[in-house]
Short mmCIF file of C-alpha atoms in Angstrom, two decimals:
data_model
loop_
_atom_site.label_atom_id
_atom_site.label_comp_id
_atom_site.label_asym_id
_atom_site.label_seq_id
_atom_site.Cartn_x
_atom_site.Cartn_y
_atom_site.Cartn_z
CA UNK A 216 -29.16 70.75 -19.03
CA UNK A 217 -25.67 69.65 -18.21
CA UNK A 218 -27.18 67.30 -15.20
CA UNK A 219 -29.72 65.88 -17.30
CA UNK A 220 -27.20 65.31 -20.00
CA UNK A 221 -25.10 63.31 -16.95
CA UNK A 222 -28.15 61.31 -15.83
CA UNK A 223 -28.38 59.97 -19.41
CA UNK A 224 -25.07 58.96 -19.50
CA UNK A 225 -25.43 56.80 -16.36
CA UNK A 226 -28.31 55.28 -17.37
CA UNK A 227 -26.84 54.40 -20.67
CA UNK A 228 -24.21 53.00 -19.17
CA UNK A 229 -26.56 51.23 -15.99
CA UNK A 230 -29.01 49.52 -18.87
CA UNK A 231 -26.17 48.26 -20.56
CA UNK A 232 -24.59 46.12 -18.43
CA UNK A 233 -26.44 43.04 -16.47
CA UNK A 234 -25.86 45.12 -13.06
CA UNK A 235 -29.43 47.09 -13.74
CA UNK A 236 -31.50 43.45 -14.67
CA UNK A 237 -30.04 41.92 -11.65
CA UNK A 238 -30.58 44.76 -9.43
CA UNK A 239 -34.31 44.93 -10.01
CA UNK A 240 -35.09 41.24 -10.59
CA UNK A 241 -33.49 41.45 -6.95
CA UNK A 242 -35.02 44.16 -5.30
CA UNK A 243 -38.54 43.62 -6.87
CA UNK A 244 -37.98 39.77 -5.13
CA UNK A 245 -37.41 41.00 -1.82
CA UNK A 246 -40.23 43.72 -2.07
CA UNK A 247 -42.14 40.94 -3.02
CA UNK A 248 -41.00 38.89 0.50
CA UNK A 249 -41.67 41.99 2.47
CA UNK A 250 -45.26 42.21 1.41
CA UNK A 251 -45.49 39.11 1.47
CA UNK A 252 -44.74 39.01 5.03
CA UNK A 253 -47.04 41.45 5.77
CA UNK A 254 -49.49 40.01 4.59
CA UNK A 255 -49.39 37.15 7.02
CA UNK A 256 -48.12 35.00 4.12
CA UNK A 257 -51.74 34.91 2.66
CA UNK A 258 -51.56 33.60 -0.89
CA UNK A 259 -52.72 36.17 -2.69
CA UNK A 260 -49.99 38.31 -1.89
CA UNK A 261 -47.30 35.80 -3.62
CA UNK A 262 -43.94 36.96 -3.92
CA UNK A 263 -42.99 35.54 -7.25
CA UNK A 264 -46.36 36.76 -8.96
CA UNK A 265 -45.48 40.54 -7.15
CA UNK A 266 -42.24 40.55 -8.15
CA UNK A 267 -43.11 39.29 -11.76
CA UNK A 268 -45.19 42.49 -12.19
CA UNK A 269 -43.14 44.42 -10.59
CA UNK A 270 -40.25 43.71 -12.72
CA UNK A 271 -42.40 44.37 -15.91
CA UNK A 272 -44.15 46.92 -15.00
CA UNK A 273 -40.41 48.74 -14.58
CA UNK A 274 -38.69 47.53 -18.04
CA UNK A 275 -42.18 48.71 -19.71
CA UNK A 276 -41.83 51.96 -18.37
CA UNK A 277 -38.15 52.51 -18.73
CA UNK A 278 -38.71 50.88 -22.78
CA UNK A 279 -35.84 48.37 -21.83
CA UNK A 280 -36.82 45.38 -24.73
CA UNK A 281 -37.02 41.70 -22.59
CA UNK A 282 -33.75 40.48 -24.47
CA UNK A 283 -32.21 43.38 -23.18
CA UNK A 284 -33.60 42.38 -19.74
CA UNK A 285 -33.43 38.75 -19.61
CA UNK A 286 -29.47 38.72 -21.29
CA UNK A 287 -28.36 40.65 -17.44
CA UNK A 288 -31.24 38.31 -15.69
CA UNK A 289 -29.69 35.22 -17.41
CA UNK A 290 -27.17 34.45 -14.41
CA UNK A 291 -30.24 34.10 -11.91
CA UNK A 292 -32.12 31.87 -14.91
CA UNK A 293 -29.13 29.95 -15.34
CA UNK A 294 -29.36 28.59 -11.70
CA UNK A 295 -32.79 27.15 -12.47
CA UNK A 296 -31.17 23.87 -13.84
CA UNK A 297 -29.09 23.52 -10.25
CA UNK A 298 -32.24 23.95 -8.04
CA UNK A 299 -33.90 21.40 -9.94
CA UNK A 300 -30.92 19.24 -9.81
CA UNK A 301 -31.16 20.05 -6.08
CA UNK A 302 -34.87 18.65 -6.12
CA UNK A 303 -32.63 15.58 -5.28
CA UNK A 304 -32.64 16.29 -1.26
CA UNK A 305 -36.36 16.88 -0.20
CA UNK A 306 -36.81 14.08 -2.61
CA UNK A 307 -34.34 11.66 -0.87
CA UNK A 308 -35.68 12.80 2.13
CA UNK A 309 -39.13 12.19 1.21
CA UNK A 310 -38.93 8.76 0.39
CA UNK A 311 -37.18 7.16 3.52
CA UNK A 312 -40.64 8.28 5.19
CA UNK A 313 -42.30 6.13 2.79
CA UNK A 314 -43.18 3.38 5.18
CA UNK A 315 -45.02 1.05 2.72
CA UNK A 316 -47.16 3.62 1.44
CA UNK A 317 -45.28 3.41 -2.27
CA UNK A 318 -48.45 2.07 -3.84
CA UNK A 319 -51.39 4.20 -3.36
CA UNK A 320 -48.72 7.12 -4.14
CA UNK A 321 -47.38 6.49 -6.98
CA UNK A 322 -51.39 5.65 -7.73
CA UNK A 323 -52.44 8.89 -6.79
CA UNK A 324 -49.26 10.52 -8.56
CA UNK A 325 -50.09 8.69 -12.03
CA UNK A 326 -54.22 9.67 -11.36
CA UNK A 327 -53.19 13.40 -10.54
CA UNK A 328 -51.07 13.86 -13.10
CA UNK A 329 -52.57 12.63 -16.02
CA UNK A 330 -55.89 14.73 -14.86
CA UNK A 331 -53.82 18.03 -14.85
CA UNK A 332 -53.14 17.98 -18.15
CA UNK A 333 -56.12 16.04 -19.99
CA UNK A 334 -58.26 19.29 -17.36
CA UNK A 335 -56.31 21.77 -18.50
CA UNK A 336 -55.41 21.25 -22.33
CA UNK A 337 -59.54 20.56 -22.90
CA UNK A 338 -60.61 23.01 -20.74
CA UNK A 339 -58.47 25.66 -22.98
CA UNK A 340 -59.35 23.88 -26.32
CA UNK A 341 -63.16 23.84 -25.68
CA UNK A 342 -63.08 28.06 -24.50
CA UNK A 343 -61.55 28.32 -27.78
CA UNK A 344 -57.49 29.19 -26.81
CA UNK A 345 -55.46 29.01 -29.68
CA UNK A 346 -52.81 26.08 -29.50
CA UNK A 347 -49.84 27.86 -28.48
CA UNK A 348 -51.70 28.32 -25.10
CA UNK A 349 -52.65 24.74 -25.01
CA UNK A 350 -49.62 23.64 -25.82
CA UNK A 351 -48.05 25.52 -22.74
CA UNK A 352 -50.99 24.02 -20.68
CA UNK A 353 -49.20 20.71 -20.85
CA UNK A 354 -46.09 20.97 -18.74
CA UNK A 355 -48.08 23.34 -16.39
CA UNK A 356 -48.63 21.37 -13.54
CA UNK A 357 -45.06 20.32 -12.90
CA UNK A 358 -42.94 22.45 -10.18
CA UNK A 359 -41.24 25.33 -12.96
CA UNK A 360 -38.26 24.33 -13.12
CA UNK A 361 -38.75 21.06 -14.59
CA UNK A 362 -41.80 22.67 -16.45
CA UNK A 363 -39.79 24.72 -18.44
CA UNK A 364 -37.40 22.05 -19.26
CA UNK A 365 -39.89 20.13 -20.78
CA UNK A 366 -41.23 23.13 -22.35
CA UNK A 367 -38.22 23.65 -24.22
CA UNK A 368 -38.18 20.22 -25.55
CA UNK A 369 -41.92 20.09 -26.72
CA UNK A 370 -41.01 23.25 -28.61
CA UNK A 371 -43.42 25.82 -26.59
CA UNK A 372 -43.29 28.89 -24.90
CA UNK A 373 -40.63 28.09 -21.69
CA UNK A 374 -42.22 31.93 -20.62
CA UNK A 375 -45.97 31.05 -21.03
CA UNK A 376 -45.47 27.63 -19.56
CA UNK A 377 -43.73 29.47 -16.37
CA UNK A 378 -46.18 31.68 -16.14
CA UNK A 379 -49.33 29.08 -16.32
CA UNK A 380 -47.02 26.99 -13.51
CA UNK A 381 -46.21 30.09 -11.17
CA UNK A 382 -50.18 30.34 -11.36
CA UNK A 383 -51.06 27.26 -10.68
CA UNK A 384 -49.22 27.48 -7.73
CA UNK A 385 -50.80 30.30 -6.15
CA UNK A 386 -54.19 29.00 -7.06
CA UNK A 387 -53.64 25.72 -5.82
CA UNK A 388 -51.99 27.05 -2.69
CA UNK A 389 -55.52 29.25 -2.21
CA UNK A 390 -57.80 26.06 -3.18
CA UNK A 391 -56.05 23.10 -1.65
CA UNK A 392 -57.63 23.65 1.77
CA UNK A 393 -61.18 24.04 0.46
CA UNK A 394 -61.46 20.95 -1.85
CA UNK A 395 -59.54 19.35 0.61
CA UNK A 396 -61.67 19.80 3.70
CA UNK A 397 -64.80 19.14 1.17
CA UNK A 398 -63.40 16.19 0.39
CA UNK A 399 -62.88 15.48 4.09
CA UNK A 400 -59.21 14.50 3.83
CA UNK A 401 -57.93 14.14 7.76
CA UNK A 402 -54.08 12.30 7.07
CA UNK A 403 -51.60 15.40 6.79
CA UNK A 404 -49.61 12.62 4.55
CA UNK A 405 -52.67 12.40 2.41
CA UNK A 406 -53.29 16.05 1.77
CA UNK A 407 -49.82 16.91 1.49
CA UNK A 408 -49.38 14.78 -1.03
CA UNK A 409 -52.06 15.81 -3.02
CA UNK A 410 -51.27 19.57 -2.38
CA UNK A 411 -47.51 18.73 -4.28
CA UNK A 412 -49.13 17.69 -7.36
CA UNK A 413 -51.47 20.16 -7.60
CA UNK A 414 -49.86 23.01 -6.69
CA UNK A 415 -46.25 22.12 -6.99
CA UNK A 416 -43.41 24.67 -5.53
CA UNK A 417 -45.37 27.43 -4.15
CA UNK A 418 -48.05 24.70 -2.51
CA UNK A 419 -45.71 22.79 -1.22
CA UNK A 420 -44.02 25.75 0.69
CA UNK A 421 -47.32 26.22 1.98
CA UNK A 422 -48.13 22.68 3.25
CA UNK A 423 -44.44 23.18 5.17
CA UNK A 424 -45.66 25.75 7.14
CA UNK A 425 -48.98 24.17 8.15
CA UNK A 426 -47.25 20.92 9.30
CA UNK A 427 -43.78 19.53 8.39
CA UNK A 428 -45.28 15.81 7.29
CA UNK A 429 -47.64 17.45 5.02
CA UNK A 430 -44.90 19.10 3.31
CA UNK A 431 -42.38 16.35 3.62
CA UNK A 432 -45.29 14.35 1.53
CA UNK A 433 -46.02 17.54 -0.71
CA UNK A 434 -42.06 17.81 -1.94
CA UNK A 435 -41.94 14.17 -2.68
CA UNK A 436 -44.99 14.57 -4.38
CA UNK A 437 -44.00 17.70 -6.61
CA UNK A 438 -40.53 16.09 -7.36
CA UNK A 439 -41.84 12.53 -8.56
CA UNK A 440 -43.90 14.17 -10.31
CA UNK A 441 -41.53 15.95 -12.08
CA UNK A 442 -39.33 13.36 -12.87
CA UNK A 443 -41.80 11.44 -14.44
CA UNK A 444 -43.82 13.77 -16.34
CA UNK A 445 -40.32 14.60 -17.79
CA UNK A 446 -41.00 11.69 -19.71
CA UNK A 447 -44.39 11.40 -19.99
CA UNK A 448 -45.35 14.54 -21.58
CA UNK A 449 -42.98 14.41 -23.87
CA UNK A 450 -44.60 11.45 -25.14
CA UNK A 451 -48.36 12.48 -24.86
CA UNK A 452 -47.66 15.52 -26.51
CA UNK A 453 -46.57 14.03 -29.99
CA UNK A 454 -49.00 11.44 -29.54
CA UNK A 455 -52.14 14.33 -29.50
CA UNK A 456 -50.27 16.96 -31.67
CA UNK B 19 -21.18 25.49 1.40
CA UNK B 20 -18.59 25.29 -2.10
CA UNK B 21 -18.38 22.06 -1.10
CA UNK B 22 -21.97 21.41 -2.06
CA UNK B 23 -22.37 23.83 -4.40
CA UNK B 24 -19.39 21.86 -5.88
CA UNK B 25 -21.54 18.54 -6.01
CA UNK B 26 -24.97 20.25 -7.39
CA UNK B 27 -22.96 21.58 -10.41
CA UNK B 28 -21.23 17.95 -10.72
CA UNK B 29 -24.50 15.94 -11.09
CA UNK B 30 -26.17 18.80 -13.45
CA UNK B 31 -23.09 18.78 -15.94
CA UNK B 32 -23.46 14.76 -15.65
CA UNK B 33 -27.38 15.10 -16.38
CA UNK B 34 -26.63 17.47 -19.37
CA UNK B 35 -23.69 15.29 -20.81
CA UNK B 36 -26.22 12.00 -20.58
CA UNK B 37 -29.43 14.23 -22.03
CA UNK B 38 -26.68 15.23 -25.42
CA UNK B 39 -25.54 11.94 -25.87
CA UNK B 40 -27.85 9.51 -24.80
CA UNK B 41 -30.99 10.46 -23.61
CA UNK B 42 -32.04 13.67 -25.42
CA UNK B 43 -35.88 13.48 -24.96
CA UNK B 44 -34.92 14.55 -21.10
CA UNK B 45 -33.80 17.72 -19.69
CA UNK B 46 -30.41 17.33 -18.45
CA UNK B 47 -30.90 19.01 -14.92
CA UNK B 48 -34.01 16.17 -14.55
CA UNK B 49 -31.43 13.68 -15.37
CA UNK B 50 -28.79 15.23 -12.91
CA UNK B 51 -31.29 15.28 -10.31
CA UNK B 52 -32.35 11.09 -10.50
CA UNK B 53 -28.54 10.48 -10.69
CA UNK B 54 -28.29 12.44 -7.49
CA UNK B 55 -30.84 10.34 -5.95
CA UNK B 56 -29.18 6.93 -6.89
CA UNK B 57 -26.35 8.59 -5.42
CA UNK B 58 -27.97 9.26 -2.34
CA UNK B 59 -29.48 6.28 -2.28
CA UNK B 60 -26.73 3.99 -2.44
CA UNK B 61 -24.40 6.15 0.00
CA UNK B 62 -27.88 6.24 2.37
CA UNK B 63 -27.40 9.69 3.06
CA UNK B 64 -26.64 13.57 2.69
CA UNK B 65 -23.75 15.28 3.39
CA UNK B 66 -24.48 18.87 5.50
CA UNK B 67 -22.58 20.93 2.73
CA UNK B 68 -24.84 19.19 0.84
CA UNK B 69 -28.29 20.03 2.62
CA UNK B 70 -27.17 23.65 3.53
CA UNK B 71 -26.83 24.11 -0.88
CA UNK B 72 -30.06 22.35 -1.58
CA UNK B 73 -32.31 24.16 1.17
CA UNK B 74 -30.90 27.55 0.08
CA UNK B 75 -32.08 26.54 -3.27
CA UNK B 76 -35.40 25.58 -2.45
CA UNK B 77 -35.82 28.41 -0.03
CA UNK B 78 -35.76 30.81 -3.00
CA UNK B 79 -36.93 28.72 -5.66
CA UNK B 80 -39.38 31.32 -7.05
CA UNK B 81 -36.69 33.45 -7.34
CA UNK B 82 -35.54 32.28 -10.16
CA UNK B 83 -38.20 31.93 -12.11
CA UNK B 84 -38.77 35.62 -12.35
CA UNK B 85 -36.21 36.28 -15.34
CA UNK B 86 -38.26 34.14 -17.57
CA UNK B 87 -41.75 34.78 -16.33
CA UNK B 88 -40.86 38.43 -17.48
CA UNK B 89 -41.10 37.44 -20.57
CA UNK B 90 -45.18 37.65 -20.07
CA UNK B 91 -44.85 41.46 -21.73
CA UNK B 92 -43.90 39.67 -25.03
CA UNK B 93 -47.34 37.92 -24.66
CA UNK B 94 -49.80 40.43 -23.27
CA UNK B 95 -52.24 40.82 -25.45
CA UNK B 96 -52.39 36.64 -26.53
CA UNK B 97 -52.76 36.45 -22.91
CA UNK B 98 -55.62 39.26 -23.09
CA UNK B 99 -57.97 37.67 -25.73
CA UNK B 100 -57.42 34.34 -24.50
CA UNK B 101 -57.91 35.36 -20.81
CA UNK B 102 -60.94 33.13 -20.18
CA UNK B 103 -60.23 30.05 -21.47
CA UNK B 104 -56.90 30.90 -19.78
CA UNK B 105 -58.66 30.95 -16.49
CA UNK B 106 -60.84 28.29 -16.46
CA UNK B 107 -58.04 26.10 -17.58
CA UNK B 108 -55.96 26.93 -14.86
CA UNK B 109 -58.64 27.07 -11.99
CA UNK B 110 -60.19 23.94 -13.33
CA UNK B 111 -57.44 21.52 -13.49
CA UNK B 112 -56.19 22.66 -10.22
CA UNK B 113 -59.36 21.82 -8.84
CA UNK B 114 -59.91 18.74 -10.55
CA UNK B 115 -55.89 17.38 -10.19
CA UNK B 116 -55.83 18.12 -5.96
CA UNK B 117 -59.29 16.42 -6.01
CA UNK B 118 -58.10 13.34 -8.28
CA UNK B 119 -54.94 12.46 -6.67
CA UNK B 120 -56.25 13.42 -2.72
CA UNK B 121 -59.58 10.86 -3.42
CA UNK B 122 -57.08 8.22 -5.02
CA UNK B 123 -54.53 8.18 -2.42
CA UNK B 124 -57.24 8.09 0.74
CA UNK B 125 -59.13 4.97 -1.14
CA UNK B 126 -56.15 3.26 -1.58
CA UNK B 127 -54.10 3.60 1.57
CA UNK B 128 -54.88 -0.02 3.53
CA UNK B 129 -56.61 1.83 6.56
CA UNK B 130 -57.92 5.45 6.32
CA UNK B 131 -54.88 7.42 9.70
CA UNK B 132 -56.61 9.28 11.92
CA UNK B 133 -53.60 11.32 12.85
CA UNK B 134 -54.77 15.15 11.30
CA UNK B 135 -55.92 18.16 12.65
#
């Protein structure tokens, strides 16, 4: 009785204070690395998307409400706007291996792009999703951290949008090698690039361990096309709502 | 390494001073990163403090998108009764974007490289 009385009073005091949301957003992120490593880094096994569950899964079971959660998790959030400011470097990097090839890029970037959303916000209108969901289909296909950004300013869900990007990550890291090698697509530039706006963060980390131009091509690709759908959707979005 | 850390925070307090005064419509971290750029650009290089910050960064990315991806309990059962359209939405725009920009890139670049596989 006395013990379990003690127990209480530690976790009272644990849940209270950020220590316990950082702990397990933590923990859950390096169980997530470990399986994903032994896995033999197949996407499936996606260390964000385990760790997401993960961390639910826990805070459902110990009834901890998400504002209780997220106000100890804020400090990790908070570093979201610096690793997007950071997007800077493989960006910089990117585009000293440009060699002329600025055209059909920014082409491809502009095609991509506006296909991502037009696909995704009609697909989810015509299977009947209410618009909240097609709202957070817009920014979805832009690396997360930006994504959110621009979620915030179109006025939807930041969370839903994250979630729809983290996904469309892990599928596009799955797909990109299929459609690609359909396609027949031979120029590691070429598919790179095409792999960093489809598939963003978690694609691009991908197309870095399958060659280093591919990826060099892929983070140039996911960060232009952040910048610019930072304006862009903005724009489209108040032009179709 | 504060050294660069130093320079990150610099250019995203820049980027959210310029989104609240002049340029709302833009996140301030997207405007801290271009300014970075131009800064890059016109100094025609980065500093190692520098590089060792922004690798760490991107090295964990995902990371730190787990505190707000949490937030998926909150929208469960939305999520559950839209799960299809939901789905398809996701899978087909992938599909459709990789295919788009990979088919406009290859038929634009001046001579199809040889160089994969």
């Amino acid at each position: 009785m006395n013990e379990k009385h003690s127990i209480v009073e530690i976790w009272v005091y644990l849940s209270g204070s950020p220590l316990f949301a950082l702990f397990i957003t933590l923990a859950a992120y390096q169980v997530g690395l470990s399986i994903y490593k032994a896995a033999k880094q197949n996407p499936l096994a996606n260390p964000v998307a385990i760790a997401i569950i993960l961390v639910a899964s826990i805070i459902q079971f110990v009834e901890m409400p998400y504002s209780t959660y997220f106000e100890g998790a804020q400090f990790i959030h908070f570093l979201l706007g610096s690793a997007t400011v950071s997007l800077a470097i493989p960006i910089y990097r990117g585009l000293s291996s440009l060699k002329g090839r600025s055209f059909p890029l920014l082409a491809s970037l502009i095609a991509g792009g506006l296909v991502s959303i037009i696909g995704a916000v009609n697909i989810a209108k015509l299977l009947g999703a209410d618009s909240s969901i097609t709202g957070a289909m817009y920014p979805k296909s832009v690396t997360a951290p930006i994504a959110m950004g621009i979620a915030e300013r179109i006025g939807v869900s930041p969370t839903l949008t994250a979630i729809f990007a983290v996904t469309t990550g892990i599928l596009g890291a799955i797909l990109a090698p299929f459609i690609l090698n359909a396609l027949g697509m031979k120029a590691w530039w070429q598919r790179g690039f095409a792999i960093g706006i489809g598939a963003h963060g978690i694609g691009t980390s991908r197309a870095f361990s399958i060659h280093p131009e591919a990826g060099t091509y892929a983070s140039l690709a996911m960060g232009m096309n952040g910048v610019i759908s930072a304006v862009a959707i903005p724009i489209l979005y108040h032009l179709f709502n | 390494m504060i050294s660069g850390l130093v320079q990150i925070l610099l250019f995203q307090s820049l980027g959210e001073l310029v989104s609240k005064f002049a340029l709302p419509t833009l996140p301030g971290p997207v405007i801290g990163l271009v300014l970075l750029i131009i800064w890059l650009v016109l100094r025609k290089g980065i500093n190692p403090e520098l590089a060792l910050v922004a690798d760490g960064f991107s090295q964990y990315l995902g990371l730190l998108f787990v505190p707000a991806a949490v937030g998926v309990v909150l929208f469960l059962p939305q999520l559950k009764a839209n799960a299809l359209a939901i789905i398809s939405a996701l899978v087909g725009s992938v599909i459709l974007t990789i295919a788009t920009s990979a088919i406009v890139v290859r038929f634009l670049s001046p001579k199809p490289t040889e160089t994969g596989q």
